[in-house]
Amino acid sequence: MQQIGDYQAKLTHDSLPLTLHLDRAHLNRTWPHVGKTADYLIEYLTADHTEPYRDESVSSAQYIANELLENAIKYATGTRICASSGVLDHQWIMLVSHQADPGHRDNLQKFLDQLNDNTAEEVMMERILSNAQAPESSGSGLGLLTVMADHQARLGWRMYVDPDLGESIDTMARISIGKSRNGSDPSNHNENVL
Amino acid sequence: MKIDGDDYSIDYDSESGITRFSGSLRLNGTDEYAPIAGFLDEAHADKSGGPSWDLTALEFLNSSGINMMYKFIIGLRKEPGVTMMVIGSSKIAWQAKSLANMKKFLPSLELNIQ
């Protein structure tokens, strides 16, 4: 098992776990459900709280949930994607798990290597410029970068071999959300940290 | 001119020269965004004086859509003296977080966040 970045598997007891079962022959039919799933995860998050979370945080969580699920659909090699979302210690945490081939793991490692010497914003700006010069490219590669650079999410990954599913990967994202009783936010991390 | 999808609408008003986006855009990658990129190019070709986008009703845009917009804006750098106006909303997260990046690629872009 390999753990990278700011990974923590702990979720609150009232987190919402969902499982998507993919029909690989008709992924175009699955795609519209990604956004609806992300929206549902966030609606569940905001449905029962006497002190509402900040609108900005909730909207960022919705964006991040959507990007993590889109990536899972693109890179999962199996037919099952598990997603959980919840709040713990003023942090909204999302965990997405799926099977992945070693090539995806290697690509992820290359992506992380870029972030060793540059900030997420610097890498994102370079990626945007290179995308503009490569019209034939089908993917933007901006999902995780916008999550980190624009929405200040902390990301972490766990790569492991599941006894039943084989090579698998968990992706975790978290952002500060909500306010403490005195109005301050003790977990307000704005730096681009992995 | 207008282009509609299940959850979004993009409308170019040739009189005002403004392209208005509304709804939620979460298409899958560059290929699915190609018709919209083509629509924006057509609107730009129709309007003299540079494109104007009103994004205030575009509640959600995924990273592939953001990439499409950045590509369009970077493409304008080949047109010296071109001006572009973008109207956005501070109440919509992706706009509050990502629109400011547009000016980094096209400093002459007029960004009006309401």
mmCIF file of C-alpha atoms in Angstrom:
data_model
loop_
_atom_site.group_PDB
_atom_site.id
_atom_site.type_symbol
_atom_site.label_atom_id
_atom_site.label_comp_id
_atom_site.label_asym_id
_atom_site.label_seq_id
_atom_site.Cartn_x
_atom_site.Cartn_y
_atom_site.Cartn_z
ATOM 1 C CA MET A 1 0.000 0.000 0.000
ATOM 2 C CA GLN A 2 1.220 3.472 -0.848
ATOM 3 C CA GLN A 3 -0.132 6.667 0.613
ATOM 4 C CA ILE A 4 0.569 10.063 -0.955
ATOM 5 C CA GLY A 5 -0.296 13.613 0.004
ATOM 6 C CA ASP A 6 -2.709 14.620 2.716
ATOM 7 C CA TYR A 7 -4.664 11.396 2.989
ATOM 8 C CA GLN A 8 -6.898 10.541 5.915
ATOM 9 C CA ALA A 9 -9.468 7.791 5.706
ATOM 10 C CA LYS A 10 -11.513 8.933 8.686
ATOM 11 C CA LEU A 11 -15.002 10.193 7.874
ATOM 12 C CA THR A 12 -17.759 11.285 10.219
ATOM 13 C CA HIS A 13 -20.463 8.785 11.179
ATOM 14 C CA ASP A 14 -23.134 10.654 9.249
ATOM 15 C CA SER A 15 -21.209 10.635 5.997
ATOM 16 C CA LEU A 16 -23.113 9.539 2.932
ATOM 17 C CA PRO A 17 -21.649 6.563 1.039
ATOM 18 C CA LEU A 18 -22.825 5.981 -2.538
ATOM 19 C CA THR A 19 -21.862 3.360 -5.082
ATOM 20 C CA LEU A 20 -22.057 3.885 -8.829
ATOM 21 C CA HIS A 21 -22.200 0.810 -11.039
ATOM 22 C CA LEU A 22 -20.879 1.611 -14.486
ATOM 23 C CA ASP A 23 -22.134 0.232 -17.750
ATOM 24 C CA ARG A 24 -18.879 0.533 -19.688
ATOM 25 C CA ALA A 25 -20.630 -0.066 -23.013
ATOM 26 C CA HIS A 26 -22.761 3.041 -22.472
ATOM 27 C CA LEU A 27 -20.599 5.466 -20.513
ATOM 28 C CA ASN A 28 -22.169 8.411 -22.322
ATOM 29 C CA ARG A 29 -25.411 7.531 -20.541
ATOM 30 C CA THR A 30 -23.608 7.411 -17.210
ATOM 31 C CA TRP A 31 -21.949 10.807 -17.603
ATOM 32 C CA PRO A 32 -25.045 12.957 -16.833
ATOM 33 C CA HIS A 33 -25.483 11.033 -13.569
ATOM 34 C CA VAL A 34 -22.064 12.219 -12.372
ATOM 35 C CA GLY A 35 -23.277 15.776 -11.877
ATOM 36 C CA LYS A 36 -26.521 14.648 -10.278
ATOM 37 C CA THR A 37 -24.578 12.396 -7.887
ATOM 38 C CA ALA A 38 -22.274 15.266 -6.914
ATOM 39 C CA ASP A 39 -25.288 17.524 -6.368
ATOM 40 C CA TYR A 40 -27.006 14.895 -4.212
ATOM 41 C CA LEU A 41 -23.935 14.433 -2.032
ATOM 42 C CA ILE A 42 -23.882 18.166 -1.363
ATOM 43 C CA GLU A 43 -27.656 18.461 -0.856
ATOM 44 C CA TYR A 44 -27.384 15.738 1.779
ATOM 45 C CA LEU A 45 -24.554 17.652 3.399
ATOM 46 C CA THR A 46 -26.586 20.849 3.691
ATOM 47 C CA ALA A 47 -30.019 19.353 4.421
ATOM 48 C CA ASP A 48 -29.945 19.108 8.201
ATOM 49 C CA HIS A 49 -27.865 21.744 9.888
ATOM 50 C CA THR A 50 -29.080 24.474 12.179
ATOM 51 C CA GLU A 51 -26.049 26.601 11.419
ATOM 52 C CA PRO A 52 -25.676 26.720 7.644
ATOM 53 C CA TYR A 53 -22.312 26.241 6.061
ATOM 54 C CA ARG A 54 -20.865 29.146 4.128
ATOM 55 C CA ASP A 55 -22.335 29.287 0.620
ATOM 56 C CA GLU A 56 -18.858 29.644 -0.857
ATOM 57 C CA SER A 57 -17.669 26.475 0.877
ATOM 58 C CA VAL A 58 -20.714 24.491 -0.197
ATOM 59 C CA SER A 59 -20.291 25.586 -3.814
ATOM 60 C CA SER A 60 -16.606 24.636 -3.723
ATOM 61 C CA ALA A 61 -17.527 21.249 -2.273
ATOM 62 C CA GLN A 62 -19.992 20.764 -5.132
ATOM 63 C CA TYR A 63 -17.320 21.615 -7.701
ATOM 64 C CA ILE A 64 -14.776 19.286 -6.073
ATOM 65 C CA ALA A 65 -17.290 16.421 -5.773
ATOM 66 C CA ASN A 66 -18.109 16.758 -9.453
ATOM 67 C CA GLU A 67 -14.441 16.790 -10.525
ATOM 68 C CA LEU A 68 -13.497 13.780 -8.393
ATOM 69 C CA LEU A 69 -16.420 11.773 -9.750
ATOM 70 C CA GLU A 70 -15.676 12.828 -13.350
ATOM 71 C CA ASN A 71 -12.081 11.666 -12.897
ATOM 72 C CA ALA A 72 -13.265 8.373 -11.417
ATOM 73 C CA ILE A 73 -15.496 7.719 -14.418
ATOM 74 C CA LYS A 74 -12.602 8.519 -16.768
ATOM 75 C CA TYR A 75 -9.933 6.462 -15.033
ATOM 76 C CA ALA A 76 -11.710 3.595 -13.257
ATOM 77 C CA THR A 77 -10.944 0.245 -14.845
ATOM 78 C CA GLY A 78 -13.701 -1.689 -13.106
ATOM 79 C CA THR A 79 -17.422 -1.174 -13.019
ATOM 80 C CA ARG A 80 -17.795 0.120 -9.468
ATOM 81 C CA ILE A 81 -17.062 3.559 -8.022
ATOM 82 C CA CYS A 82 -17.610 4.226 -4.314
ATOM 83 C CA ALA A 83 -17.961 7.795 -3.054
ATOM 84 C CA SER A 84 -18.401 9.116 0.490
ATOM 85 C CA SER A 85 -18.866 12.666 1.680
ATOM 86 C CA GLY A 86 -19.155 14.123 5.145
ATOM 87 C CA VAL A 87 -17.958 16.775 7.588
ATOM 88 C CA LEU A 88 -15.469 16.216 10.383
ATOM 89 C CA ASP A 89 -13.805 18.901 12.523
ATOM 90 C CA HIS A 90 -14.901 21.800 10.284
ATOM 91 C CA GLN A 91 -13.626 19.983 7.209
ATOM 92 C CA TRP A 92 -15.715 18.645 4.368
ATOM 93 C CA ILE A 93 -14.130 15.404 3.236
ATOM 94 C CA MET A 94 -14.808 13.426 0.091
ATOM 95 C CA LEU A 95 -13.420 9.988 -0.633
ATOM 96 C CA VAL A 96 -13.708 8.273 -4.015
ATOM 97 C CA SER A 97 -12.533 4.675 -4.549
ATOM 98 C CA HIS A 98 -12.218 2.607 -7.698
ATOM 99 C CA GLN A 99 -10.051 0.104 -9.527
ATOM 100 C CA ALA A 100 -7.177 1.602 -11.498
ATOM 101 C CA ASP A 101 -4.510 0.209 -13.775
ATOM 102 C CA PRO A 102 -0.802 0.774 -13.017
ATOM 103 C CA GLY A 103 -0.630 3.311 -15.859
ATOM 104 C CA HIS A 104 -3.013 5.605 -14.010
ATOM 105 C CA ARG A 105 -0.900 5.282 -10.890
ATOM 106 C CA ASP A 106 2.221 6.226 -12.867
ATOM 107 C CA ASN A 107 0.470 9.236 -14.407
ATOM 108 C CA LEU A 108 -0.642 10.351 -10.981
ATOM 109 C CA GLN A 109 2.921 10.074 -9.716
ATOM 110 C CA LYS A 110 4.172 12.231 -12.621
ATOM 111 C CA PHE A 111 1.493 14.789 -11.802
ATOM 112 C CA LEU A 112 2.597 14.860 -8.180
ATOM 113 C CA ASP A 113 6.251 15.169 -9.176
ATOM 114 C CA GLN A 114 5.375 18.394 -11.000
ATOM 115 C CA LEU A 115 3.988 19.759 -7.762
ATOM 116 C CA ASN A 116 7.208 19.127 -5.857
ATOM 117 C CA ASP A 117 8.899 22.144 -7.388
ATOM 118 C CA ASN A 118 5.922 24.292 -8.361
ATOM 119 C CA THR A 119 2.712 25.505 -6.792
ATOM 120 C CA ALA A 120 -0.591 24.100 -8.048
ATOM 121 C CA GLU A 121 -1.368 27.508 -9.538
ATOM 122 C CA GLU A 122 1.911 27.557 -11.484
ATOM 123 C CA VAL A 123 1.316 24.061 -12.838
ATOM 124 C CA MET A 124 -2.280 24.959 -13.700
ATOM 125 C CA MET A 125 -1.225 28.056 -15.651
ATOM 126 C CA GLU A 126 1.358 26.042 -17.594
ATOM 127 C CA ARG A 127 -1.240 23.356 -18.320
ATOM 128 C CA ILE A 128 -3.775 25.891 -19.579
ATOM 129 C CA LEU A 129 -1.204 27.393 -21.958
ATOM 130 C CA SER A 130 -0.127 23.980 -23.256
ATOM 131 C CA ASN A 131 -3.772 22.949 -23.723
ATOM 132 C CA ALA A 132 -4.356 26.066 -25.824
ATOM 133 C CA GLN A 133 -1.496 25.009 -28.090
ATOM 134 C CA ALA A 134 -2.724 21.426 -28.439
ATOM 135 C CA PRO A 135 -6.198 21.568 -29.999
ATOM 136 C CA GLU A 136 -6.154 17.829 -30.677
ATOM 137 C CA SER A 137 -5.891 17.045 -26.967
ATOM 138 C CA SER A 138 -9.147 15.501 -25.705
ATOM 139 C CA GLY A 139 -8.575 16.057 -21.993
ATOM 140 C CA SER A 140 -7.738 19.239 -20.167
ATOM 141 C CA GLY A 141 -5.983 17.698 -17.140
ATOM 142 C CA LEU A 142 -7.254 20.684 -15.195
ATOM 143 C CA GLY A 143 -9.660 18.928 -12.823
ATOM 144 C CA LEU A 144 -7.342 18.299 -9.880
ATOM 145 C CA LEU A 145 -5.377 21.476 -10.562
ATOM 146 C CA THR A 146 -8.452 23.728 -10.321
ATOM 147 C CA VAL A 147 -9.540 21.835 -7.214
ATOM 148 C CA MET A 148 -6.196 22.607 -5.595
ATOM 149 C CA ALA A 149 -5.337 26.042 -6.993
ATOM 150 C CA ASP A 150 -8.762 27.688 -7.194
ATOM 151 C CA HIS A 151 -10.653 25.907 -4.401
ATOM 152 C CA GLN A 152 -7.735 25.388 -1.956
ATOM 153 C CA ALA A 153 -8.490 21.694 -1.491
ATOM 154 C CA ARG A 154 -6.047 19.348 0.191
ATOM 155 C CA LEU A 155 -5.690 16.092 -1.691
ATOM 156 C CA GLY A 156 -4.395 12.658 -0.819
ATOM 157 C CA TRP A 157 -4.288 9.226 -2.408
ATOM 158 C CA ARG A 158 -4.035 5.636 -1.216
ATOM 159 C CA MET A 159 -2.995 2.982 -3.707
ATOM 160 C CA TYR A 160 -3.459 -0.645 -2.727
ATOM 161 C CA VAL A 161 -4.392 -4.105 -3.950
ATOM 162 C CA ASP A 162 -7.933 -5.011 -2.991
ATOM 163 C CA PRO A 163 -8.288 -8.782 -2.382
ATOM 164 C CA ASP A 164 -11.356 -8.913 -4.625
ATOM 165 C CA LEU A 165 -10.849 -6.058 -7.091
ATOM 166 C CA GLY A 166 -7.078 -5.932 -7.552
ATOM 167 C CA GLU A 167 -5.198 -2.633 -8.106
ATOM 168 C CA SER A 168 -7.288 0.122 -6.562
ATOM 169 C CA ILE A 169 -6.987 3.772 -5.646
ATOM 170 C CA ASP A 170 -8.689 6.016 -3.102
ATOM 171 C CA THR A 171 -8.705 9.755 -3.758
ATOM 172 C CA MET A 172 -9.457 12.077 -0.878
ATOM 173 C CA ALA A 173 -10.180 15.793 -0.968
ATOM 174 C CA ARG A 174 -10.949 18.114 1.892
ATOM 175 C CA ILE A 175 -11.644 21.777 2.379
ATOM 176 C CA SER A 176 -12.444 23.965 5.325
ATOM 177 C CA ILE A 177 -16.193 24.405 5.731
ATOM 178 C CA GLY A 178 -18.528 26.123 8.154
ATOM 179 C CA LYS A 179 -17.704 28.310 11.148
ATOM 180 C CA SER A 180 -16.867 27.693 14.762
ATOM 181 C CA ARG A 181 -19.090 29.105 17.521
ATOM 182 C CA ASN A 182 -17.014 32.233 17.984
ATOM 183 C CA GLY A 183 -17.200 33.020 14.297
ATOM 184 C CA SER A 184 -13.612 32.152 13.533
ATOM 185 C CA ASP A 185 -12.637 29.218 11.415
ATOM 186 C CA PRO A 186 -9.906 27.230 13.160
ATOM 187 C CA SER A 187 -9.239 24.996 10.190
ATOM 188 C CA ASN A 188 -8.954 27.619 7.499
ATOM 189 C CA HIS A 189 -6.110 26.368 5.320
ATOM 190 C CA ASN A 190 -5.582 28.512 2.257
ATOM 191 C CA GLU A 191 -2.211 27.269 1.131
ATOM 192 C CA ASN A 192 -1.958 24.871 -1.768
ATOM 193 C CA VAL A 193 -0.879 21.823 0.168
ATOM 194 C CA LEU A 194 -1.069 18.295 -1.077
ATOM 195 C CA MET B 1 -28.008 32.426 -32.548
ATOM 196 C CA LYS B 2 -28.622 29.956 -29.766
ATOM 197 C CA ILE B 3 -27.292 26.615 -28.613
ATOM 198 C CA ASP B 4 -29.211 24.547 -26.086
ATOM 199 C CA GLY B 5 -28.449 21.420 -24.105
ATOM 200 C CA ASP B 6 -30.300 19.465 -21.431
ATOM 201 C CA ASP B 7 -29.090 21.714 -18.629
ATOM 202 C CA TYR B 8 -27.719 24.800 -20.335
ATOM 203 C CA SER B 9 -28.399 27.489 -22.896
ATOM 204 C CA ILE B 10 -26.034 29.858 -24.706
ATOM 205 C CA ASP B 11 -27.578 32.765 -26.560
ATOM 206 C CA TYR B 12 -25.781 35.283 -28.784
ATOM 207 C CA ASP B 13 -27.659 38.546 -29.275
ATOM 208 C CA SER B 14 -26.330 40.075 -32.489
ATOM 209 C CA GLU B 15 -27.787 43.506 -31.645
ATOM 210 C CA SER B 16 -26.050 43.912 -28.296
ATOM 211 C CA GLY B 17 -23.154 41.641 -29.233
ATOM 212 C CA ILE B 18 -23.483 39.838 -25.894
ATOM 213 C CA THR B 19 -23.301 36.070 -25.498
ATOM 214 C CA ARG B 20 -25.307 34.956 -22.470
ATOM 215 C CA PHE B 21 -24.661 31.638 -20.755
ATOM 216 C CA SER B 22 -27.147 30.033 -18.382
ATOM 217 C CA GLY B 23 -27.661 26.764 -16.519
ATOM 218 C CA SER B 24 -25.090 24.110 -15.764
ATOM 219 C CA LEU B 25 -22.368 22.947 -18.164
ATOM 220 C CA ARG B 26 -20.762 19.604 -17.306
ATOM 221 C CA LEU B 27 -19.944 18.097 -20.672
ATOM 222 C CA ASN B 28 -17.376 15.330 -21.055
ATOM 223 C CA GLY B 29 -14.062 16.661 -22.316
ATOM 224 C CA THR B 30 -12.925 18.712 -25.285
ATOM 225 C CA ASP B 31 -14.899 16.687 -27.831
ATOM 226 C CA GLU B 32 -18.269 17.417 -26.246
ATOM 227 C CA TYR B 33 -17.353 21.081 -25.839
ATOM 228 C CA ALA B 34 -16.359 21.432 -29.520
ATOM 229 C CA PRO B 35 -19.822 22.612 -30.716
ATOM 230 C CA ILE B 36 -19.844 25.309 -28.036
ATOM 231 C CA ALA B 37 -16.309 26.409 -28.916
ATOM 232 C CA GLY B 38 -17.454 26.666 -32.530
ATOM 233 C CA PHE B 39 -20.507 28.683 -31.479
ATOM 234 C CA LEU B 40 -18.312 31.147 -29.556
ATOM 235 C CA ASP B 41 -16.011 31.522 -32.571
ATOM 236 C CA GLU B 42 -19.028 32.270 -34.792
ATOM 237 C CA ALA B 43 -20.344 34.875 -32.377
ATOM 238 C CA HIS B 44 -16.896 36.481 -32.214
ATOM 239 C CA ALA B 45 -16.682 36.598 -36.006
ATOM 240 C CA ASP B 46 -20.110 38.274 -36.151
ATOM 241 C CA LYS B 47 -19.368 41.014 -33.641
ATOM 242 C CA SER B 48 -16.946 43.829 -34.271
ATOM 243 C CA GLY B 49 -15.044 45.201 -31.303
ATOM 244 C CA GLY B 50 -14.418 41.993 -29.399
ATOM 245 C CA PRO B 51 -16.514 39.395 -27.607
ATOM 246 C CA SER B 52 -18.724 40.063 -24.593
ATOM 247 C CA TRP B 53 -19.798 37.196 -22.345
ATOM 248 C CA ASP B 54 -22.433 37.368 -19.636
ATOM 249 C CA LEU B 55 -21.833 34.420 -17.306
ATOM 250 C CA THR B 56 -23.990 35.597 -14.385
ATOM 251 C CA ALA B 57 -26.583 32.847 -14.949
ATOM 252 C CA LEU B 58 -24.074 30.051 -15.557
ATOM 253 C CA GLU B 59 -24.298 28.340 -12.195
ATOM 254 C CA PHE B 60 -21.913 25.484 -12.811
ATOM 255 C CA LEU B 61 -19.014 24.875 -15.189
ATOM 256 C CA ASN B 62 -16.716 21.879 -14.931
ATOM 257 C CA SER B 63 -12.971 22.025 -15.528
ATOM 258 C CA SER B 64 -13.333 20.948 -19.178
ATOM 259 C CA GLY B 65 -15.621 23.920 -19.739
ATOM 260 C CA ILE B 66 -13.263 26.260 -17.918
ATOM 261 C CA ASN B 67 -10.482 24.946 -20.163
ATOM 262 C CA MET B 68 -12.594 25.713 -23.248
ATOM 263 C CA MET B 69 -13.054 29.318 -22.101
ATOM 264 C CA TYR B 70 -9.346 29.752 -21.347
ATOM 265 C CA LYS B 71 -8.500 28.390 -24.820
ATOM 266 C CA PHE B 72 -10.794 30.927 -26.452
ATOM 267 C CA ILE B 73 -9.285 33.790 -24.467
ATOM 268 C CA ILE B 74 -5.692 32.718 -25.161
ATOM 269 C CA GLY B 75 -6.615 32.520 -28.857
ATOM 270 C CA LEU B 76 -7.541 36.217 -28.759
ATOM 271 C CA ARG B 77 -3.903 37.097 -28.080
ATOM 272 C CA LYS B 78 -3.333 36.558 -31.799
ATOM 273 C CA GLU B 79 -5.581 39.550 -32.477
ATOM 274 C CA PRO B 80 -3.707 42.695 -31.418
ATOM 275 C CA GLY B 81 -5.925 45.384 -29.943
ATOM 276 C CA VAL B 82 -8.897 43.090 -29.407
ATOM 277 C CA THR B 83 -10.970 43.828 -26.336
ATOM 278 C CA MET B 84 -13.119 41.367 -24.431
ATOM 279 C CA MET B 85 -15.630 41.853 -21.655
ATOM 280 C CA VAL B 86 -16.711 39.172 -19.198
ATOM 281 C CA ILE B 87 -19.515 39.739 -16.692
ATOM 282 C CA GLY B 88 -19.558 37.301 -13.800
ATOM 283 C CA SER B 89 -21.143 36.758 -10.399
ATOM 284 C CA SER B 90 -19.319 36.701 -7.078
ATOM 285 C CA LYS B 91 -22.126 34.494 -5.729
ATOM 286 C CA ILE B 92 -21.226 31.568 -7.988
ATOM 287 C CA ALA B 93 -18.212 29.638 -6.698
ATOM 288 C CA TRP B 94 -16.516 28.657 -9.935
ATOM 289 C CA GLN B 95 -16.723 32.244 -11.136
ATOM 290 C CA ALA B 96 -15.498 33.756 -7.882
ATOM 291 C CA LYS B 97 -12.613 31.274 -7.856
ATOM 292 C CA SER B 98 -11.599 30.946 -11.500
ATOM 293 C CA LEU B 99 -12.616 34.000 -13.539
ATOM 294 C CA ALA B 100 -9.727 36.147 -12.311
ATOM 295 C CA ASN B 101 -7.344 33.747 -14.077
ATOM 296 C CA MET B 102 -8.711 34.987 -17.410
ATOM 297 C CA LYS B 103 -7.010 38.345 -16.960
ATOM 298 C CA LYS B 104 -3.671 36.614 -16.480
ATOM 299 C CA PHE B 105 -3.926 35.289 -20.023
ATOM 300 C CA LEU B 106 -5.428 38.428 -21.554
ATOM 301 C CA PRO B 107 -4.589 41.463 -19.404
ATOM 302 C CA SER B 108 -6.741 43.753 -21.557
ATOM 303 C CA LEU B 109 -9.824 41.669 -20.696
ATOM 304 C CA GLU B 110 -12.433 43.710 -18.838
ATOM 305 C CA LEU B 111 -13.714 41.568 -15.984
ATOM 306 C CA ASN B 112 -16.856 42.781 -14.254
ATOM 307 C CA ILE B 113 -17.703 40.662 -11.214
ATOM 308 C CA GLN B 114 -21.101 41.642 -9.795
#
